[in-house]
Amino acid sequence: MKKILITGGAGFIGSHVVRLFVKMYKEYQIFNLDKLTYAGNLENLTDIESEPNYTFCKGDIVDGDYIRELFETHRFDAVIHLAAESHVDRSITNPMEFIQTNVVGTVNLLNAAKHFWKDDFSDKLFYHVSTDEVYGSLHDGGFFLETTPYDPQSPYSASKASSDHFVRAYQNTYGLPVVISNCSNNYGPNQFPEKLIPLFINNILNNKPLPVYGKGENVRDWLYVVDHARAIDVIFHKGKIGETYNIGGFNEWKNLDLIKVLCKTVDAKIGRPEGTSLSLITYVKDRAGHDLRYAIDASKIMHELGWEPSLQFEEGIGKTVDWYLENKEWLNNVTSGAYLQYYSDQYQNR
Ligand code: NAD
Ligand code: DAU
């Protein structure tokens, strides 16, 4: 039985990846390693937590001794590494935490894999999940390709770029079998309401202002989270060692246009007259160093590995809003306590 370590599996994307692997591959033993930071939530996995091929391990990837002991005990055959500090705004306030988790944590995992796999790299894989933000910001049209030079602009993207470089360096220097994917903005169920879409859904439901950074002209390329998990599955099984794959939805939206769709969708689903929630839109101080546009060219994974997004955006947004409406307890649990302090620090004086 293959033993696979998935890091960050209690988070947004990680929980969808864990679910997919646990359900689809009964012949794999899936270990979910997560520190359960504010973004990690075992409620994301209640439907699969008692499956015989699933084990949860609470731990910190920054703790090198713990990581080595975990590898010693379980002798993993593969790693799918998603654990990270993932929110750009938090990286602006506290960059050190991002360097610790995203850079030091990744190198701890690489060291453990190198150490325990050194006698035989065959059938082993270190899969590093990364972001399109490493490529920087697009200003004059065009798309990010796998060959686009790295040009990270925020502490978050700089830490992710650094981790990508370490992953490649471990392949080049030690021969570690690695693969990397760089994905665009995800949305869908279980996303923590600090990111644009769930934060705005929550605020619309509570009749709170919708804080649009700057003029709302920034552009993001949105992909439904289950389609990202499907892409990770395809790359894990069919990707070529040493390659990078870009993942995206060919689905660009200006923030303001997306917010209007959200207002319309939520209003319709909760029976408010169309347009009511548009009045909540409030323009606030821009994010420092705000990247203008991200857009992924996902041709390589589509042509070489046969993956493509399964959902149109309107359908995905509808499913996402439905999920938040049906999971009010989940939303209430994560927006009480520390969230209130975060929200006030982040938005009070904007
Ligand atoms: P998330 O913040 O929702 O989840 C991160 C998870 O990692 C949480 O469960 C958290 O508890 C865990 N974690 C954090 N620090 C840890 C540590 N030191 N040790 C162990 N676990 C730790 O993030 P997400 O949005 O699901 O992103 C997952 C990965 O995908 C990240 O690597 C991110 O850079 C990448 N990514 C995200 C997006 C996106 O749109 N959200 C897009 C492309 C790539
Ligand atoms: O592109 C992939 C990246 O997408 C991932 O690597 C990151 O982990 C993920 O957080 C996401 O980064 P963004 O910064 O693009 O996502 P966020 O949801 O924070 O913001 C999306 C856009 O909305 C961005 O232009 C900033 C804007 N925004 C965001 C918030 C939270 C607002 O206007 N107001 C807000 O309150």
Coordinates of C-alpha atoms and ligand atoms in Angstrom, one line a residue:
M1 CA 0.0 0.0 0.0
K2 CA 1.4 3.4 -1.0
K3 CA 1.7 5.9 1.9
I4 CA 1.1 9.5 0.9
L5 CA 1.8 12.5 3.1
I6 CA -0.5 15.4 2.3
T7 CA 0.4 18.6 4.2
G8 CA -2.1 21.4 4.9
G9 CA -5.0 18.9 4.4
A10 CA -7.2 20.7 6.9
G11 CA -7.1 23.9 4.9
F12 CA -9.2 25.0 2.0
I13 CA -7.6 23.3 -1.0
G14 CA -5.9 20.6 1.0
S15 CA -9.2 19.3 2.4
H16 CA -10.5 18.9 -1.2
V17 CA -7.3 17.1 -2.2
V18 CA -7.5 14.8 0.9
R19 CA -11.1 14.0 0.2
L20 CA -10.5 13.2 -3.5
F21 CA -7.5 10.9 -2.7
V22 CA -9.2 9.1 0.3
K23 CA -12.3 8.4 -1.7
M24 CA -10.7 7.5 -5.1
Y25 CA -7.7 5.6 -4.0
K26 CA -8.6 3.0 -1.4
E27 CA -5.2 1.4 -2.1
Y28 CA -3.4 4.5 -0.7
Q29 CA -2.9 5.3 2.9
I30 CA -3.4 9.0 3.2
F31 CA -1.7 10.9 6.1
N32 CA -2.9 14.5 6.6
L33 CA -0.3 16.6 8.4
D34 CA -1.6 20.0 9.6
K35 CA -0.8 22.4 12.3
L36 CA -4.4 23.6 12.5
T37 CA -3.6 27.3 12.3
Y38 CA -6.5 29.7 12.1
A39 CA -7.0 28.5 8.5
G40 CA -6.9 24.7 9.3
N41 CA -10.3 23.2 10.3
L42 CA -11.0 19.5 10.9
E43 CA -14.7 20.3 10.3
N44 CA -13.7 20.4 6.6
L45 CA -13.1 16.7 6.7
T46 CA -15.8 15.2 8.9
D47 CA -17.3 13.1 6.0
I48 CA -14.0 11.2 5.5
E49 CA -12.4 11.2 9.0
S50 CA -13.3 7.6 9.8
E51 CA -12.2 6.1 6.5
P52 CA -9.7 3.3 7.1
N53 CA -7.2 4.7 4.7
Y54 CA -7.1 8.1 6.4
T55 CA -4.9 9.3 9.3
F56 CA -4.6 12.8 10.7
C57 CA -1.3 14.0 12.2
K58 CA -1.3 17.3 14.1
G59 CA 2.1 19.0 13.7
D60 CA 4.2 21.9 12.4
I61 CA 6.3 21.6 9.3
V62 CA 8.7 24.2 10.8
D63 CA 9.6 21.7 13.4
G64 CA 12.4 19.7 11.6
D65 CA 12.7 17.0 14.4
Y66 CA 9.0 16.3 14.2
I67 CA 9.1 16.0 10.4
R68 CA 12.0 13.6 10.5
E69 CA 10.3 11.4 13.2
L70 CA 7.1 11.4 11.2
F71 CA 9.0 10.1 8.1
E72 CA 10.9 7.6 10.2
T73 CA 7.7 6.2 11.6
H74 CA 5.6 6.1 8.4
R75 CA 8.2 5.8 5.6
F76 CA 6.1 7.8 3.1
D77 CA 6.3 7.0 -0.6
A78 CA 5.2 10.5 -1.7
V79 CA 4.5 14.0 -0.5
I80 CA 1.8 16.4 -1.7
H81 CA 2.8 19.7 -0.1
L82 CA 0.1 22.3 0.4
A83 CA 0.7 23.6 3.9
A84 CA 1.4 27.3 3.8
E85 CA 0.5 30.7 5.1
S86 CA -1.6 31.7 2.1
H87 CA -3.1 35.2 2.6
V88 CA -1.4 38.1 0.9
D89 CA -2.8 40.7 3.4
R90 CA -1.4 38.7 6.4
S91 CA 2.0 38.5 4.7
I92 CA 2.1 42.3 4.5
T93 CA 1.5 42.5 8.3
N94 CA 3.7 39.6 9.3
P95 CA 6.2 38.4 6.7
M96 CA 8.3 36.3 9.1
E97 CA 5.6 33.8 9.6
F98 CA 5.5 33.3 5.9
I99 CA 9.3 32.7 5.7
Q100 CA 9.1 30.2 8.5
T101 CA 6.2 28.1 7.2
N102 CA 6.5 28.6 3.4
V103 CA 10.3 28.5 3.2
V104 CA 11.8 26.7 6.3
G105 CA 8.8 24.3 6.4
T106 CA 9.2 23.3 2.8
V107 CA 13.0 22.8 3.2
N108 CA 12.3 20.6 6.3
L109 CA 10.1 18.4 4.2
L110 CA 12.6 18.3 1.3
N111 CA 15.4 17.3 3.8
A112 CA 13.3 14.5 5.3
A113 CA 12.3 13.2 1.8
K114 CA 16.0 13.3 0.7
H115 CA 17.2 11.6 3.8
F116 CA 14.6 8.7 3.9
W117 CA 14.5 8.2 0.1
K118 CA 18.2 8.5 -0.5
D119 CA 18.8 4.8 -1.2
D120 CA 16.1 4.6 -3.8
F121 CA 14.4 7.5 -5.4
S122 CA 12.4 5.2 -7.8
D123 CA 8.6 5.4 -7.4
K124 CA 9.0 8.4 -5.0
L125 CA 7.6 11.8 -5.6
F126 CA 7.7 15.2 -3.9
Y127 CA 4.8 17.3 -5.3
H128 CA 4.9 21.0 -4.4
V129 CA 1.7 23.0 -4.8
S130 CA 2.4 26.6 -5.6
T131 CA 0.8 29.7 -7.0
D132 CA 0.7 31.9 -10.1
E133 CA 1.7 34.9 -7.9
V134 CA 5.3 33.8 -8.2
Y135 CA 5.3 35.2 -11.8
G136 CA 4.4 38.7 -10.6
S137 CA 1.8 41.0 -12.1
L138 CA 0.6 41.3 -15.8
H139 CA 0.1 44.8 -17.1
D140 CA 0.0 44.6 -20.9
G141 CA -2.1 41.6 -21.7
G142 CA -0.6 38.1 -22.2
F143 CA -0.6 35.1 -19.9
F144 CA 1.7 33.4 -17.4
L145 CA 3.5 30.4 -19.0
E146 CA 5.6 27.8 -17.2
T147 CA 8.6 29.6 -18.7
T148 CA 7.7 33.1 -17.4
P149 CA 10.5 34.4 -15.2
Y150 CA 9.7 34.6 -11.5
D151 CA 9.0 38.2 -10.3
P152 CA 7.2 37.9 -7.0
Q153 CA 5.8 41.2 -5.6
S154 CA 4.4 40.5 -2.1
P155 CA 6.0 38.8 1.0
Y156 CA 3.6 35.9 0.4
S157 CA 4.6 35.4 -3.3
A158 CA 8.3 35.9 -2.5
S159 CA 8.1 33.1 0.1
K160 CA 6.3 30.8 -2.3
A161 CA 8.8 31.6 -5.1
S162 CA 11.6 30.8 -2.7
S163 CA 10.0 27.5 -1.8
D164 CA 9.7 26.7 -5.5
H165 CA 13.4 27.4 -6.0
F166 CA 14.3 25.2 -3.1
V167 CA 12.2 22.3 -4.6
R168 CA 14.0 22.7 -8.0
A169 CA 17.4 23.0 -6.3
Y170 CA 16.8 19.7 -4.5
Q171 CA 16.1 18.0 -7.7
N172 CA 19.1 19.6 -9.5
T173 CA 21.5 19.0 -6.6
Y174 CA 20.4 15.7 -5.1
G175 CA 18.2 14.2 -7.8
L176 CA 15.1 14.3 -5.7
P177 CA 12.1 13.5 -7.9
V178 CA 9.9 16.6 -7.8
V179 CA 7.0 18.2 -9.6
I180 CA 5.5 21.7 -9.1
S181 CA 2.2 23.2 -10.1
N182 CA 1.3 26.9 -10.1
C183 CA -2.4 27.6 -9.8
S184 CA -4.5 30.7 -10.2
N185 CA -7.1 32.0 -7.6
N186 CA -9.3 29.2 -6.2
Y187 CA -12.9 29.6 -4.9
G188 CA -15.5 27.2 -3.6
P189 CA -16.7 25.5 -0.4
N190 CA -14.6 25.6 2.8
Q191 CA -12.5 28.7 1.9
F192 CA -11.7 30.8 5.0
P193 CA -13.6 34.1 4.9
E194 CA -10.5 36.3 4.7
K195 CA -10.3 35.8 1.0
L196 CA -12.4 37.9 -1.4
I197 CA -15.3 35.6 -2.3
P198 CA -16.1 34.0 1.1
L199 CA -15.5 37.3 2.9
F200 CA -17.9 39.1 0.6
I201 CA -20.6 36.4 0.8
N202 CA -20.4 36.6 4.6
N203 CA -20.6 40.4 4.6
I204 CA -23.6 40.4 2.2
L205 CA -25.4 37.9 4.4
N206 CA -24.7 40.1 7.4
N207 CA -25.4 43.4 5.6
K208 CA -21.9 44.6 6.3
P209 CA -19.8 46.9 3.9
L210 CA -18.0 45.2 1.1
P211 CA -14.4 46.6 1.2
V212 CA -13.2 46.9 -2.4
Y213 CA -9.5 47.6 -2.5
G214 CA -8.6 50.6 -4.7
K215 CA -11.0 51.0 -7.6
G216 CA -11.8 47.3 -7.9
E217 CA -10.0 47.1 -11.3
N218 CA -7.6 44.3 -10.4
V219 CA -8.1 41.1 -12.4
R220 CA -7.9 37.5 -11.1
D221 CA -8.3 34.2 -13.0
W222 CA -10.7 32.0 -10.9
L223 CA -10.8 28.2 -10.7
Y224 CA -13.3 26.1 -8.8
V225 CA -11.4 24.3 -6.0
V226 CA -12.5 20.8 -7.0
D227 CA -11.0 21.4 -10.4
H228 CA -7.7 22.3 -8.8
A229 CA -7.9 19.1 -6.7
R230 CA -8.6 17.1 -10.0
A231 CA -5.6 18.8 -11.6
I232 CA -3.4 17.8 -8.6
D233 CA -4.6 14.2 -9.0
V234 CA -3.7 14.2 -12.7
I235 CA -0.3 15.7 -12.2
F236 CA 0.5 13.4 -9.3
H237 CA -0.3 10.3 -11.4
K238 CA 0.7 11.4 -14.9
G239 CA 3.0 14.5 -14.6
K240 CA 6.6 14.2 -15.7
I241 CA 9.3 14.4 -13.0
G242 CA 11.0 17.8 -12.9
E243 CA 8.2 19.6 -14.8
T244 CA 6.1 22.6 -13.8
Y245 CA 2.4 22.7 -14.7
N246 CA 0.3 25.9 -14.7
I247 CA -3.3 25.4 -13.6
G248 CA -6.0 28.0 -14.3
G249 CA -9.6 28.4 -15.5
F250 CA -9.2 30.7 -18.5
N251 CA -11.7 32.7 -16.4
E252 CA -10.6 36.3 -15.8
W253 CA -12.7 38.7 -13.8
K254 CA -12.2 42.3 -12.8
N255 CA -12.8 42.4 -9.0
L256 CA -15.7 44.8 -9.3
D257 CA -17.5 42.7 -12.0
L258 CA -17.1 39.6 -9.9
I259 CA -18.5 41.4 -6.8
K260 CA -21.5 42.4 -8.8
V261 CA -22.1 38.8 -9.8
L262 CA -21.8 37.8 -6.1
C263 CA -24.3 40.4 -5.0
K264 CA -26.8 39.3 -7.6
T265 CA -26.3 35.6 -6.8
V266 CA -26.7 36.0 -3.1
D267 CA -29.6 38.4 -3.3
A268 CA -31.5 35.9 -5.6
K269 CA -30.8 33.0 -3.3
I270 CA -31.9 34.7 -0.1
G271 CA -34.9 36.4 -1.7
R272 CA -33.6 40.0 -1.5
P273 CA -34.7 42.3 -4.4
E274 CA -32.1 42.3 -7.1
G275 CA -29.4 45.0 -6.6
T276 CA -30.0 45.4 -2.9
S277 CA -26.5 44.3 -1.8
L278 CA -24.8 46.5 -4.4
S279 CA -25.3 49.4 -2.0
L280 CA -22.9 47.6 0.4
I281 CA -19.9 48.2 -2.0
T282 CA -17.4 50.5 -0.3
Y283 CA -14.1 51.6 -1.8
V284 CA -11.3 51.4 0.7
K285 CA -7.5 52.0 0.7
D286 CA -5.7 49.8 -1.8
R287 CA -3.6 46.8 -0.8
A288 CA 0.1 47.8 -0.6
G289 CA 1.9 46.6 -3.8
H290 CA -1.4 45.3 -5.2
D291 CA -0.7 43.1 -8.3
L292 CA -2.9 44.3 -11.2
R293 CA -3.6 41.1 -13.1
Y294 CA -3.0 37.4 -13.0
A295 CA -3.8 35.2 -15.9
I296 CA -2.7 31.6 -16.4
D297 CA -2.1 29.8 -19.7
A298 CA -3.1 26.3 -18.8
S299 CA -2.5 24.8 -22.3
K300 CA 0.3 22.5 -21.1
I301 CA -1.7 20.5 -18.5
M302 CA -4.7 20.5 -20.9
H303 CA -2.7 19.1 -23.9
E304 CA -0.2 16.9 -22.2
L305 CA -2.2 15.5 -19.3
G306 CA -5.8 15.9 -20.6
W307 CA -7.1 18.0 -17.7
E308 CA -9.6 20.7 -18.1
P309 CA -11.9 22.7 -15.8
S310 CA -15.3 21.1 -15.4
L311 CA -17.4 24.0 -14.3
Q312 CA -18.5 27.3 -15.8
F313 CA -18.0 30.2 -13.4
E314 CA -21.7 31.1 -12.9
E315 CA -22.3 27.4 -11.9
G316 CA -19.3 27.4 -9.6
I317 CA -20.4 30.6 -7.9
G318 CA -23.9 29.3 -7.5
K319 CA -22.6 26.1 -5.8
T320 CA -20.3 28.1 -3.6
V321 CA -23.0 30.5 -2.4
D322 CA -25.3 27.4 -1.8
W323 CA -22.5 25.8 0.3
Y324 CA -22.1 28.9 2.6
L325 CA -25.9 29.2 3.0
E326 CA -26.1 25.5 3.9
N327 CA -23.1 25.6 6.3
K328 CA -23.9 28.7 8.5
E329 CA -22.6 26.8 11.5
W330 CA -19.2 26.4 9.9
L331 CA -19.2 30.1 8.9
N332 CA -20.3 31.2 12.4
N333 CA -17.6 29.0 14.0
V334 CA -14.8 30.5 12.0
T335 CA -16.0 34.1 12.1
S336 CA -16.2 34.3 15.9
G337 CA -13.2 34.7 18.3
A338 CA -9.9 35.6 16.7
Y339 CA -11.6 36.4 13.4
L340 CA -13.2 39.5 14.9
Q341 CA -9.9 40.9 16.0
Y342 CA -8.3 40.1 12.6
Y343 CA -11.2 41.8 10.8
S344 CA -11.0 44.9 12.9
D345 CA -7.2 45.2 12.5
Q346 CA -7.4 44.7 8.8
Y347 CA -10.4 46.9 7.9
Q348 CA -11.1 49.4 10.6
N349 CA -8.8 52.2 9.4
R350 CA -8.8 51.5 5.7
Ligands
NAD1 P1 -5.2 27.7 3.6 O1 -4.6 28.9 4.3 O2 -6.7 27.6 3.5 O3 -4.7 26.3 4.3 C1 -3.4 26.2 4.7 C2 -3.3 25.0 5.6 O4 -1.9 24.8 6.0 C3 -4.1 25.1 6.9 O5 -4.8 23.9 7.1 C4 -3.1 25.4 7.9 O6 -3.5 24.9 9.2 C5 -1.9 24.6 7.4 N1 -0.6 25.1 7.9 C6 -0.2 26.4 7.9 N2 1.0 26.5 8.5 C7 1.4 25.2 8.8 C8 2.5 24.7 9.4 N3 3.6 25.4 9.8 N4 2.6 23.3 9.6 C9 1.6 22.5 9.2 N5 0.5 23.0 8.6 C10 0.4 24.3 8.4 O7 -4.5 27.7 2.1 P2 -5.1 27.2 0.7 O8 -5.8 28.4 0.1 O9 -5.8 25.9 0.9 O10 -3.8 27.0 -0.1 C11 -3.1 25.7 0.0 C12 -1.8 25.8 -0.9 O11 -2.2 26.1 -2.2 C13 -0.9 26.8 -0.4 O12 0.4 26.3 -0.6 C14 -1.1 28.0 -1.4 O13 0.1 28.7 -1.5 C15 -1.5 27.2 -2.6 N6 -2.4 28.0 -3.6 C16 -3.5 28.6 -3.1 C17 -4.4 29.2 -4.0 C18 -5.7 29.8 -3.6 O14 -6.3 30.5 -4.4 N7 -6.1 29.7 -2.3 C19 -4.0 29.2 -5.4 C20 -2.8 28.7 -5.8 C21 -2.0 28.0 -4.9
DAU2 O1 -3.4 33.7 -7.5 C1 -3.4 32.7 -6.5 C2 -3.5 33.3 -5.1 O2 -4.8 33.8 -5.0 C3 -3.1 32.3 -4.0 O3 -1.8 32.0 -4.1 C4 -3.4 33.0 -2.6 O4 -3.1 32.0 -1.6 C5 -4.8 33.4 -2.6 O5 -5.0 34.1 -1.4 C6 -5.2 34.3 -3.7 O6 -4.5 35.6 -3.6 P1 -5.2 37.0 -3.9 O7 -4.5 38.1 -3.2 O8 -5.5 37.2 -5.4 O9 -6.7 36.7 -3.2 P2 -7.7 37.5 -2.3 O10 -8.9 36.7 -2.2 O11 -7.0 38.0 -1.1 O12 -7.9 38.8 -3.2 C7 -8.5 38.7 -4.5 C8 -8.6 40.1 -5.1 O13 -9.6 40.9 -4.3 C9 -7.4 40.9 -4.9 O14 -7.2 41.8 -6.1 C10 -7.6 41.8 -3.7 C11 -9.1 42.0 -3.7 N1 -9.7 42.2 -2.4 C12 -9.5 41.2 -1.4 C13 -10.0 41.3 -0.2 C14 -9.7 40.2 0.9 C15 -10.5 43.3 -2.1 O15 -10.8 44.1 -2.9 N2 -11.0 43.4 -0.8 C16 -10.8 42.4 0.2 O16 -11.3 42.6 1.3

